[in-house]
Coordinates of C-alpha atoms in Angstrom, one line a residue:
M230 CA -18.6 -36.9 -13.0
F231 CA -19.0 -37.7 -16.7
K232 CA -22.7 -38.6 -16.2
A233 CA -23.2 -35.3 -14.5
I234 CA -21.5 -33.4 -17.4
N235 CA -23.6 -35.4 -19.9
F236 CA -26.8 -34.5 -17.9
L237 CA -25.7 -30.9 -17.9
N238 CA -25.2 -30.9 -21.7
H239 CA -28.9 -31.7 -22.0
L240 CA -30.1 -29.4 -19.3
K241 CA -31.6 -26.2 -20.5
L242 CA -32.1 -23.1 -18.5
T243 CA -33.1 -19.5 -19.1
T244 CA -30.5 -16.8 -18.4
N245 CA -32.5 -15.7 -15.4
Q246 CA -32.6 -19.3 -14.0
L247 CA -28.8 -19.7 -14.4
V248 CA -28.3 -16.3 -12.7
V249 CA -30.5 -17.3 -9.7
Y250 CA -28.9 -20.8 -9.3
S251 CA -25.4 -19.3 -9.5
C252 CA -26.2 -16.6 -7.0
V253 CA -27.6 -19.3 -4.6
Y254 CA -24.2 -21.0 -4.8
I255 CA -22.3 -17.7 -4.3
T256 CA -24.5 -16.7 -1.4
F257 CA -24.8 -19.9 0.6
V258 CA -21.4 -21.5 -0.1
L259 CA -18.9 -18.9 -1.2
N260 CA -20.2 -16.4 1.3
L261 CA -20.0 -18.8 4.3
P262 CA -17.4 -16.6 6.1
F263 CA -19.7 -13.6 5.8
L264 CA -22.8 -15.4 7.0
S265 CA -21.0 -17.2 9.8
K266 CA -19.3 -14.1 11.1
T267 CA -22.6 -12.1 10.9
M268 CA -24.5 -14.8 12.8
A269 CA -21.7 -14.9 15.4
E270 CA -21.9 -11.1 16.0
V271 CA -25.7 -11.3 16.2
F272 CA -25.7 -14.2 18.6
V273 CA -23.6 -12.4 21.2
L274 CA -26.3 -9.6 21.5
E275 CA -28.5 -9.7 24.5
S276 CA -31.6 -9.8 22.4
Y277 CA -32.0 -10.4 18.7
S278 CA -34.8 -11.3 16.3
L279 CA -34.8 -14.8 14.7
F280 CA -36.5 -13.2 11.6
F281 CA -33.6 -10.7 11.3
L282 CA -31.1 -13.6 11.2
I283 CA -33.2 -15.4 8.5
S284 CA -33.3 -12.2 6.5
V285 CA -29.5 -11.8 6.2
P286 CA -28.9 -14.6 3.7
I287 CA -32.2 -13.7 1.9
F288 CA -31.1 -10.1 1.6
L289 CA -27.6 -11.2 0.3
L290 CA -29.2 -13.5 -2.2
A291 CA -31.6 -10.8 -3.5
L292 CA -28.7 -8.3 -3.7
S293 CA -26.5 -10.8 -5.6
I294 CA -29.2 -11.6 -8.1
F295 CA -30.0 -7.9 -8.6
I296 CA -26.3 -7.1 -9.2
Q297 CA -25.9 -10.0 -11.6
C298 CA -29.1 -9.2 -13.5
L299 CA -27.7 -5.8 -14.3
L300 CA -24.5 -7.3 -15.7
S301 CA -25.5 -10.6 -17.3
F302 CA -27.4 -10.7 -20.5
R303 CA -27.3 -13.3 -23.3
W304 CA -23.7 -14.3 -24.2
L305 CA -22.3 -12.2 -21.3
T306 CA -24.1 -14.4 -18.7
K307 CA -21.8 -17.4 -18.6
P308 CA -18.4 -15.6 -18.7
L309 CA -19.4 -13.2 -16.0
L310 CA -20.9 -15.9 -13.7
I311 CA -17.8 -18.1 -14.2
L312 CA -15.6 -15.1 -13.4
M313 CA -17.6 -14.4 -10.2
V314 CA -17.4 -18.1 -9.1
L315 CA -13.6 -18.5 -9.8
L316 CA -12.8 -15.2 -8.1
S317 CA -15.1 -16.0 -5.1
S318 CA -13.5 -19.4 -4.7
I319 CA -10.0 -17.8 -4.4
I320 CA -11.3 -15.3 -1.9
L321 CA -13.1 -18.1 0.1
Y322 CA -9.8 -20.1 0.3
S323 CA -7.8 -17.0 1.5
T324 CA -10.5 -16.1 4.0
V325 CA -11.1 -19.6 5.4
T326 CA -7.4 -20.6 5.5
Y327 CA -5.6 -17.3 6.5
G328 CA -8.4 -15.0 7.7
I329 CA -7.6 -12.5 4.9
I330 CA -9.9 -9.6 4.2
F331 CA -9.5 -8.1 0.7
D332 CA -9.8 -4.4 1.5
Y333 CA -7.9 -1.6 -0.3
G334 CA -4.7 -2.3 1.5
M335 CA -4.7 -6.0 0.7
I336 CA -5.4 -5.3 -3.0
Q337 CA -2.5 -2.9 -3.1
N338 CA -0.3 -5.5 -1.4
T339 CA -1.5 -8.2 -3.8
V340 CA -0.8 -6.1 -6.9
E341 CA 2.7 -5.1 -5.7
T342 CA 3.7 -8.7 -4.6
D343 CA 6.6 -10.2 -6.6
K344 CA 6.3 -13.5 -8.5
A345 CA 8.3 -15.6 -6.0
E346 CA 6.1 -14.4 -3.1
A347 CA 2.9 -15.0 -5.0
L348 CA 3.9 -18.5 -5.9
S349 CA 4.6 -19.4 -2.3
Y350 CA 0.9 -19.4 -1.7
F351 CA 0.3 -22.1 -4.2
N352 CA 0.2 -25.6 -2.8
F353 CA -1.8 -28.8 -3.1
S354 CA -4.5 -27.8 -0.7
A355 CA -5.0 -24.5 -2.5
I356 CA -5.2 -26.1 -5.9
M357 CA -7.7 -28.8 -4.7
F358 CA -9.9 -26.1 -3.0
F359 CA -9.9 -24.0 -6.2
V360 CA -10.8 -27.0 -8.3
S361 CA -13.6 -28.1 -6.0
F362 CA -15.2 -24.8 -5.3
G363 CA -14.3 -22.8 -8.4
V364 CA -13.4 -24.9 -11.4
I365 CA -16.0 -27.7 -11.1
P366 CA -19.0 -25.3 -10.6
S367 CA -17.7 -23.2 -13.5
V368 CA -17.7 -26.3 -15.7
F369 CA -21.3 -26.9 -14.8
I370 CA -22.1 -23.3 -15.7
A371 CA -20.3 -23.6 -19.0
K372 CA -22.0 -26.9 -20.0
I373 CA -25.6 -25.8 -19.3
Q374 CA -27.5 -24.8 -22.4
L375 CA -29.2 -21.5 -22.3
T376 CA -32.6 -20.9 -24.0
Y377 CA -33.4 -17.4 -25.2
R378 CA -36.7 -15.7 -25.8
S379 CA -37.1 -12.7 -28.1
F380 CA -35.4 -9.5 -27.1
V381 CA -38.6 -8.1 -25.7
G382 CA -39.3 -11.3 -23.8
E383 CA -35.9 -11.5 -22.3
L384 CA -36.1 -7.8 -21.3
F385 CA -39.5 -8.3 -19.7
A386 CA -38.4 -11.4 -17.8
R387 CA -35.3 -9.6 -16.5
I388 CA -37.3 -6.6 -15.4
K389 CA -39.7 -8.9 -13.4
L390 CA -36.7 -10.5 -11.7
L391 CA -35.0 -7.2 -10.9
S392 CA -38.3 -5.8 -9.6
G393 CA -38.8 -8.9 -7.4
C394 CA -35.3 -8.6 -5.9
A395 CA -35.7 -4.9 -5.4
S396 CA -38.9 -5.5 -3.5
V397 CA -37.4 -8.1 -1.3
I398 CA -34.4 -5.7 -0.5
L399 CA -36.7 -2.8 0.2
L400 CA -39.0 -4.9 2.4
I401 CA -36.1 -6.3 4.5
L402 CA -34.6 -2.8 4.9
T403 CA -37.9 -1.3 5.9
V404 CA -38.6 -4.0 8.6
F405 CA -35.0 -4.5 9.9
Y406 CA -33.2 -1.3 9.0
S407 CA -32.3 -0.5 12.6
S408 CA -30.9 -4.0 13.2
Y409 CA -28.8 -3.8 10.0
A410 CA -27.5 -0.3 10.8
S411 CA -26.6 -1.4 14.4
V412 CA -24.8 -4.5 13.4
G413 CA -23.1 -2.7 10.5
R414 CA -21.9 0.2 12.7
N415 CA -20.5 -2.0 15.4
N416 CA -18.9 -4.5 13.0
R417 CA -17.5 -2.5 10.0
D418 CA -15.2 -5.3 9.1
L419 CA -18.1 -7.5 8.0
V420 CA -18.4 -5.7 4.7
G421 CA -14.9 -6.9 3.8
Y422 CA -16.2 -10.5 3.8
L423 CA -18.9 -9.9 1.2
T424 CA -17.8 -12.2 -1.7
P425 CA -16.8 -11.2 -4.3
Y426 CA -18.3 -7.7 -4.1
A427 CA -15.9 -6.3 -1.5
V428 CA -12.8 -7.3 -3.5
I429 CA -14.3 -5.8 -6.7
D430 CA -15.1 -2.5 -4.9
S431 CA -11.5 -2.4 -3.4
T432 CA -10.0 -3.2 -6.8
V433 CA -12.0 -0.4 -8.5
K434 CA -10.8 2.0 -5.8
Y435 CA -7.2 0.9 -6.2
V436 CA -7.3 1.3 -10.0
R437 CA -8.9 4.7 -9.8
Q438 CA -6.4 5.9 -7.2
N439 CA -3.3 4.6 -8.8
Y440 CA -4.0 4.6 -12.6
L441 CA -6.8 7.1 -13.3
Y442 CA -5.7 10.1 -11.2
P443 CA -2.8 12.1 -12.6
P444 CA 0.4 11.9 -10.5
L445 CA 1.0 14.7 -8.1
K446 CA 3.8 17.2 -8.6
F447 CA 6.9 16.2 -6.6
T448 CA 7.3 18.3 -3.5
L449 CA 10.7 19.2 -1.9
L450 CA 10.1 19.4 1.8
D451 CA 13.6 20.8 2.5
T452 CA 16.1 21.9 -0.1
S453 CA 19.1 22.5 2.2
P454 CA 19.4 20.0 5.1
T455 CA 22.8 19.7 6.6
I456 CA 24.7 17.4 8.9
S457 CA 26.1 18.6 12.2
H458 CA 29.9 18.4 12.5
S459 CA 30.3 18.5 16.3
D460 CA 33.5 16.5 16.1
S461 CA 35.7 14.9 13.5
T462 CA 34.5 11.3 14.2
K463 CA 33.2 9.5 11.2
S464 CA 29.9 7.7 11.6
V465 CA 28.2 4.6 10.1
T466 CA 24.6 3.8 10.8
V467 CA 23.0 0.6 9.7
L468 CA 19.2 0.5 9.5
V469 CA 17.9 -3.1 9.3
L470 CA 14.4 -3.2 7.9
G471 CA 12.8 -6.4 9.1
E472 CA 10.0 -8.3 7.4
T473 CA 6.9 -9.8 9.1
A474 CA 8.5 -9.9 12.6
R475 CA 6.2 -9.6 15.5
S476 CA 7.2 -8.2 18.9
Q477 CA 5.5 -11.0 20.8
S478 CA 8.0 -13.6 19.5
F479 CA 11.1 -11.8 20.7
S480 CA 12.6 -13.1 23.9
L481 CA 14.1 -9.6 24.2
N482 CA 10.5 -8.5 24.8
G483 CA 9.6 -11.2 27.3
Y484 CA 8.8 -14.2 25.1
E485 CA 9.5 -17.4 26.9
K486 CA 11.5 -19.1 24.1
P487 CA 15.1 -18.0 23.5
T488 CA 14.6 -16.5 20.1
N489 CA 17.2 -13.7 20.8
A490 CA 20.0 -15.7 22.4
R491 CA 22.7 -13.9 20.5
T492 CA 21.7 -10.2 20.6
E493 CA 20.8 -10.5 24.3
E494 CA 24.5 -10.8 25.0
L495 CA 25.5 -7.8 22.8
G496 CA 24.0 -5.0 24.9
V497 CA 21.1 -4.1 22.6
V498 CA 18.1 -2.0 23.7
S499 CA 14.8 -3.5 22.7
F500 CA 11.7 -1.3 22.8
Q501 CA 8.7 -3.0 24.3
D502 CA 5.7 -1.2 22.8
V503 CA 6.2 -0.4 19.1
S504 CA 3.3 -0.1 16.7
S505 CA 3.4 -0.4 12.9
C506 CA 1.9 2.0 10.4
G507 CA 0.1 -0.8 8.5
T508 CA -0.2 -4.6 8.3
A509 CA 1.4 -5.0 4.8
T510 CA 4.6 -3.9 3.2
A511 CA 2.9 -1.8 0.6
I512 CA 1.7 0.5 3.3
S513 CA 4.1 0.2 6.2
V514 CA 7.4 0.7 4.4
P515 CA 6.6 4.0 2.6
C516 CA 4.7 5.2 5.6
M517 CA 7.5 4.8 8.1
F518 CA 9.9 6.7 6.0
S519 CA 7.4 9.5 5.2
R520 CA 6.8 12.7 7.0
L521 CA 3.1 11.8 6.9
K522 CA 1.7 10.2 10.0
K523 CA -0.3 7.1 10.1
E524 CA -3.6 8.9 10.5
N525 CA -3.1 11.0 7.4
Y526 CA -1.0 8.7 5.3
D527 CA -1.8 8.7 1.6
K528 CA 0.4 6.8 -0.8
R529 CA 0.0 9.3 -3.7
V530 CA 1.1 12.1 -1.4
A531 CA 3.9 10.1 0.2
I532 CA 5.6 9.1 -3.1
A533 CA 5.2 12.7 -4.4
Q534 CA 7.4 14.2 -1.7
Q535 CA 10.8 13.7 -0.1
N536 CA 11.2 11.0 2.5
V537 CA 13.7 10.8 5.3
I538 CA 16.1 8.8 3.1
D539 CA 16.1 11.6 0.6
L540 CA 16.8 14.3 3.3
I541 CA 19.7 12.3 4.7
Y542 CA 21.2 11.9 1.3
L543 CA 20.7 15.5 0.4
A544 CA 22.4 16.5 3.7
G545 CA 25.6 15.0 2.5
A546 CA 25.6 11.4 3.8
D547 CA 26.4 8.4 1.7
V548 CA 23.3 6.3 1.5
F549 CA 23.1 2.7 0.3
W550 CA 19.9 0.6 0.1
I551 CA 20.7 -3.1 -0.1
S552 CA 17.7 -5.4 -0.4
N553 CA 17.1 -9.1 0.0
N554 CA 13.4 -8.5 -0.4
N555 CA 12.5 -8.4 -4.0
G556 CA 11.3 -4.9 -5.2
S557 CA 9.9 -4.0 -1.8
C558 CA 11.4 -0.6 -1.0
K559 CA 8.0 0.8 -2.5
G560 CA 9.7 3.8 -4.0
V561 CA 11.5 4.9 -0.8
C562 CA 14.9 4.1 -2.2
S563 CA 14.3 5.3 -5.8
R564 CA 16.6 8.4 -5.4
V565 CA 19.6 6.8 -3.7
K566 CA 22.1 4.0 -4.5
T567 CA 20.6 0.6 -4.4
K568 CA 21.5 -3.0 -4.8
Q569 CA 19.0 -5.9 -5.1
V570 CA 20.6 -9.2 -4.1
S571 CA 20.2 -11.7 -6.9
P572 CA 18.9 -15.1 -5.8
N573 CA 20.3 -16.5 -9.1
S574 CA 23.9 -16.0 -8.1
N575 CA 26.2 -18.9 -7.3
N576 CA 26.2 -17.9 -3.6
P577 CA 25.5 -21.0 -1.4
L578 CA 23.1 -18.7 0.6
C579 CA 20.8 -18.5 -2.5
D580 CA 18.6 -21.2 -4.1
G581 CA 17.5 -19.5 -7.3
E582 CA 14.3 -18.0 -5.8
Y583 CA 15.4 -16.7 -2.4
C584 CA 18.5 -15.9 -0.5
F585 CA 19.0 -16.3 3.3
D586 CA 19.5 -13.0 5.0
E587 CA 23.1 -13.7 5.9
V588 CA 23.8 -12.6 2.3
L589 CA 23.2 -9.0 3.6
V590 CA 26.1 -9.4 6.0
E591 CA 28.4 -10.2 3.1
E592 CA 27.1 -7.1 1.2
L593 CA 27.5 -5.0 4.3
R594 CA 31.1 -6.1 4.9
K595 CA 32.0 -4.9 1.3
R596 CA 30.5 -1.5 2.0
L597 CA 31.9 -1.0 5.5
Y598 CA 35.5 -1.4 4.4
S599 CA 35.1 1.0 1.5
V600 CA 33.7 3.8 3.6
T601 CA 35.3 7.1 2.6
T602 CA 32.7 9.8 3.6
D603 CA 32.2 11.2 7.1
H604 CA 28.6 10.0 7.4
T605 CA 27.1 6.8 6.0
L606 CA 23.7 5.3 6.2
I607 CA 23.3 1.7 5.0
V608 CA 19.8 0.2 4.8
L609 CA 19.5 -3.6 4.8
H610 CA 16.1 -4.8 3.8
M611 CA 15.5 -8.4 5.0
I612 CA 13.2 -11.1 3.7
G613 CA 13.0 -11.9 7.4
S614 CA 10.0 -14.0 8.4
H615 CA 7.8 -13.6 5.3
G616 CA 5.3 -16.4 5.1
P617 CA 3.7 -18.7 4.4
T618 CA 7.0 -20.5 3.4
Y619 CA 8.6 -19.7 6.8
Y620 CA 10.8 -22.8 6.5
R621 CA 12.6 -21.2 3.5
R622 CA 13.8 -18.3 5.5
Y623 CA 16.5 -20.1 7.4
P624 CA 19.2 -22.7 6.5
E625 CA 18.8 -26.4 7.4
N626 CA 21.5 -26.1 10.0
R627 CA 19.7 -23.2 11.8
R628 CA 16.6 -25.2 12.8
T629 CA 16.8 -24.2 16.4
F630 CA 13.2 -25.1 17.3
L631 CA 11.9 -28.6 16.4
H632 CA 9.7 -30.0 15.1
D633 CA 9.0 -27.3 12.4
C634 CA 6.6 -27.1 9.6
R635 CA 8.2 -27.7 6.2
R636 CA 5.3 -26.8 3.9
S637 CA 3.5 -23.7 2.7
D638 CA -0.1 -24.8 3.5
I639 CA 0.5 -23.8 7.1
Q640 CA -3.1 -24.4 8.2
N641 CA -2.3 -28.2 7.9
C642 CA 0.6 -28.0 10.4
T643 CA 0.0 -28.3 14.1
H644 CA 0.1 -25.0 16.0
E645 CA 3.3 -26.1 17.7
E646 CA 5.0 -26.9 14.4
L647 CA 4.0 -23.6 12.9
V648 CA 5.2 -21.6 15.9
N649 CA 8.5 -23.5 15.9
T650 CA 9.0 -22.6 12.2
Y651 CA 8.2 -19.0 12.8
N652 CA 10.5 -18.9 15.8
N653 CA 13.3 -20.3 13.7
T654 CA 12.9 -17.3 11.4
I655 CA 13.2 -14.9 14.4
A656 CA 16.2 -16.8 15.8
Y657 CA 17.8 -16.6 12.3
T658 CA 17.1 -12.9 12.1
D659 CA 18.7 -12.6 15.6
L660 CA 21.8 -14.4 14.2
V661 CA 22.0 -12.0 11.3
L662 CA 21.7 -9.0 13.6
S663 CA 24.4 -10.3 15.8
E664 CA 26.7 -10.7 12.8
I665 CA 25.9 -7.1 11.7
I666 CA 26.7 -5.8 15.2
N667 CA 30.0 -7.7 15.2
E668 CA 31.0 -6.2 11.8
L669 CA 30.2 -2.7 13.2
E670 CA 32.0 -3.3 16.4
T671 CA 35.1 -4.4 14.5
L672 CA 34.9 -1.3 12.3
S673 CA 34.6 0.9 15.4
D674 CA 37.5 -0.7 17.2
D675 CA 39.8 -0.8 14.1
R676 CA 39.1 2.6 12.7
S677 CA 37.5 4.6 15.6
I678 CA 34.4 5.1 13.6
K679 CA 31.2 5.8 15.5
T680 CA 28.8 2.9 14.6
S681 CA 25.2 2.1 15.4
M682 CA 22.4 -0.2 14.3
I683 CA 18.6 0.2 14.3
Y684 CA 16.4 -2.8 13.6
V685 CA 12.7 -2.3 13.0
S686 CA 10.1 -4.6 11.3
D687 CA 7.5 -3.4 8.9
Y688 CA 4.6 -5.3 10.5
G689 CA 3.8 -8.4 12.5
E690 CA 2.2 -11.8 11.8
S691 CA -0.7 -13.9 13.0
L692 CA 0.1 -17.6 13.6
G693 CA -3.4 -19.0 13.9
E694 CA -4.6 -17.0 16.9
S695 CA -8.4 -16.7 16.7
G696 CA -8.2 -18.6 13.3
V697 CA -6.2 -15.8 11.6
Y698 CA -2.9 -16.4 9.7
L699 CA -0.3 -14.2 8.0
H700 CA -1.0 -10.4 7.9
G701 CA -2.9 -7.7 6.0
L702 CA -6.1 -7.4 8.0
P703 CA -7.5 -3.8 8.0
Y704 CA -5.6 -1.9 10.7
A705 CA -8.8 -1.1 12.7
F706 CA -9.5 -4.8 13.2
A707 CA -6.0 -6.3 13.1
P708 CA -4.9 -8.3 16.1
Q709 CA -1.9 -7.1 18.2
E710 CA 0.2 -9.8 16.6
Q711 CA 0.0 -8.0 13.3
I712 CA 0.7 -4.4 14.5
K713 CA 3.2 -4.8 17.4
V714 CA 6.7 -4.9 16.0
P715 CA 10.2 -5.1 17.4
L716 CA 12.5 -2.1 17.5
I717 CA 16.1 -2.7 18.5
Y718 CA 19.0 -0.3 19.0
W719 CA 22.7 -1.0 19.3
G720 CA 25.6 1.4 19.5
D721 CA 29.4 0.9 19.9
K722 CA 30.3 1.4 23.6
L723 CA 33.1 3.9 22.9
H724 CA 30.6 6.5 21.6
H725 CA 27.2 5.3 22.9
Q726 CA 27.6 3.9 26.4
A727 CA 25.7 6.7 28.2
K728 CA 23.1 6.7 25.5
L729 CA 22.5 3.0 25.8
V730 CA 22.0 3.3 29.6
C731 CA 19.5 6.1 29.0
L732 CA 17.6 4.2 26.2
N733 CA 17.2 1.2 28.5
S734 CA 15.4 3.5 31.0
I735 CA 12.8 4.6 28.4
K736 CA 12.3 1.3 26.5
E737 CA 8.9 0.9 27.9
Q738 CA 7.6 4.1 26.3
P739 CA 5.2 3.7 23.4
I740 CA 6.8 4.2 20.0
S741 CA 5.4 3.8 16.5
H742 CA 6.5 4.0 12.9
D743 CA 5.5 7.6 13.0
N744 CA 8.7 8.2 15.1
I745 CA 11.1 6.6 12.6
F746 CA 11.5 9.7 10.4
D747 CA 12.8 11.8 13.3
I748 CA 14.7 8.9 14.9
L749 CA 16.8 8.6 11.7
L750 CA 17.3 12.3 11.3
G751 CA 18.5 12.5 14.9
E752 CA 20.8 9.4 14.6
M753 CA 22.4 10.9 11.5
D754 CA 22.7 14.4 13.1
V755 CA 20.8 16.0 10.2
N756 CA 19.6 19.5 10.6
S757 CA 16.3 20.0 8.7
K758 CA 13.3 22.1 9.0
M759 CA 11.4 18.8 8.8
Y760 CA 13.0 17.5 12.0
Q761 CA 10.6 17.4 14.9
P762 CA 12.7 16.7 18.1
M763 CA 9.7 16.1 20.2
N764 CA 8.8 13.2 17.9
N765 CA 12.2 11.6 18.4
P766 CA 12.1 9.5 21.6
F767 CA 15.9 9.0 21.4
N768 CA 16.3 12.7 21.8
Q769 CA 15.8 12.2 25.5
C770 CA 19.2 10.5 25.5
A771 CA 21.1 12.9 23.3
F772 CA 24.3 12.9 25.3
D773 CA 27.3 14.9 24.3
I774 CA 30.1 12.7 22.8
S775 CA 32.6 13.8 25.5
L776 CA 30.2 12.5 28.2
A777 CA 29.8 9.2 26.4
K778 CA 33.6 8.8 26.3
T779 CA 33.9 9.7 30.0
T780 CA 31.3 7.1 31.2
S781 CA 32.7 4.3 29.0

């Protein structure tokens, strides 16, 4: 190593040579996911040209050199190349290890990730990968001596290199344009693997969208929503917002392992075909509470208008948002009463960084027995199954499925260990839901308050299927594991018996996050011009309270 560094100290290159050698490394090493995926897509075609395949890395190399030539000059050369290499090595690790694509949504999710969550991705494997593919090549770049010609000489040499690269690019596009267009149209996700240019493009778009455009004027969708008072019964609805729970791992939905052993005995209704709005918290959470639909969702528009939580609060209900998920209401709860559970408390359920979700049951209990208003909505935001540190989402004594994976570099666990660990998080969520139901049932029995619970996750999770881990893939290319989520309903039998029977009969119907806005308005009996009854699947089971009591 030291001999190599000593050799580099005496090695002299022109800026153009350093740019070319660095781009060769970026193209053939740091862009391996792009090249391999492109080759794989071409190989499955009935016919393809070998020369087209050879042209792909050459085209990428010429494009990389061309881009770097426009940015790198004299003293800027080394810092920019080092930045490109370090950034590309991080992207390479994320892509190879977890299958992550850094599109706009992933950049948004990364920027809005809290410190504890970000640190969970750091482990020995990640550090060694970063050192090997990022730091060591950057040291080589830093140690090489650059020789400079006169300004005119440098400029002339740079123009020649730019012209050569441009000629190669134009020649390849002229000869193989139809092949590039065909592969590109049929595999739009490939662009997301271009390292580091895709992440730079997405970052520029994110900065422009969130920091350069002026904020929109806040829009009041409804200034006078009301709550129906069909009877004098008080009501409490608990919305449990799950985290990273996928429908496929719920035994309530047919999974072979008993991950829902507790709630299965409590008469819940589990909807079988529910789709998320996104594959990351930054999109899914504000989207599901917005009047906007998935196809026209825009964050700037969503945060600049009332959401369903605002309308329920304005209608006269007491609304509390209690979170065990650091800073992740994404603006949805900014106009109602909130409480963020502190992991630094002396609570045995907390370790200084995270709290287990049972802490939400403690907070709920305090709220339930201080209910004074006629209608109350309590939102409990879980940390749920957030990875990659799945093993930190459940207590030691709740390790239902063994052997589990007690590490954050989940790619180094066996598939069985990883699945067991994730299943433990689902089983623990099931325990928490059962405790919430028990609290609500007790409240209903003791004080004749109508109670109900809705549980829905923000998005799902990949556990190594097809080499993909975690979440956050662009929705158009995301696997079902990331977009199919659980939706569970429970209501006390005194007031909801007939409704539960009816909901069981329609639980196979497709539902999505687009329905949550109207489901909540309907459950809270809110009259609003924003309410769309046809968008509320529960509306098919809107039984009169007297009928519910008669059939119970």
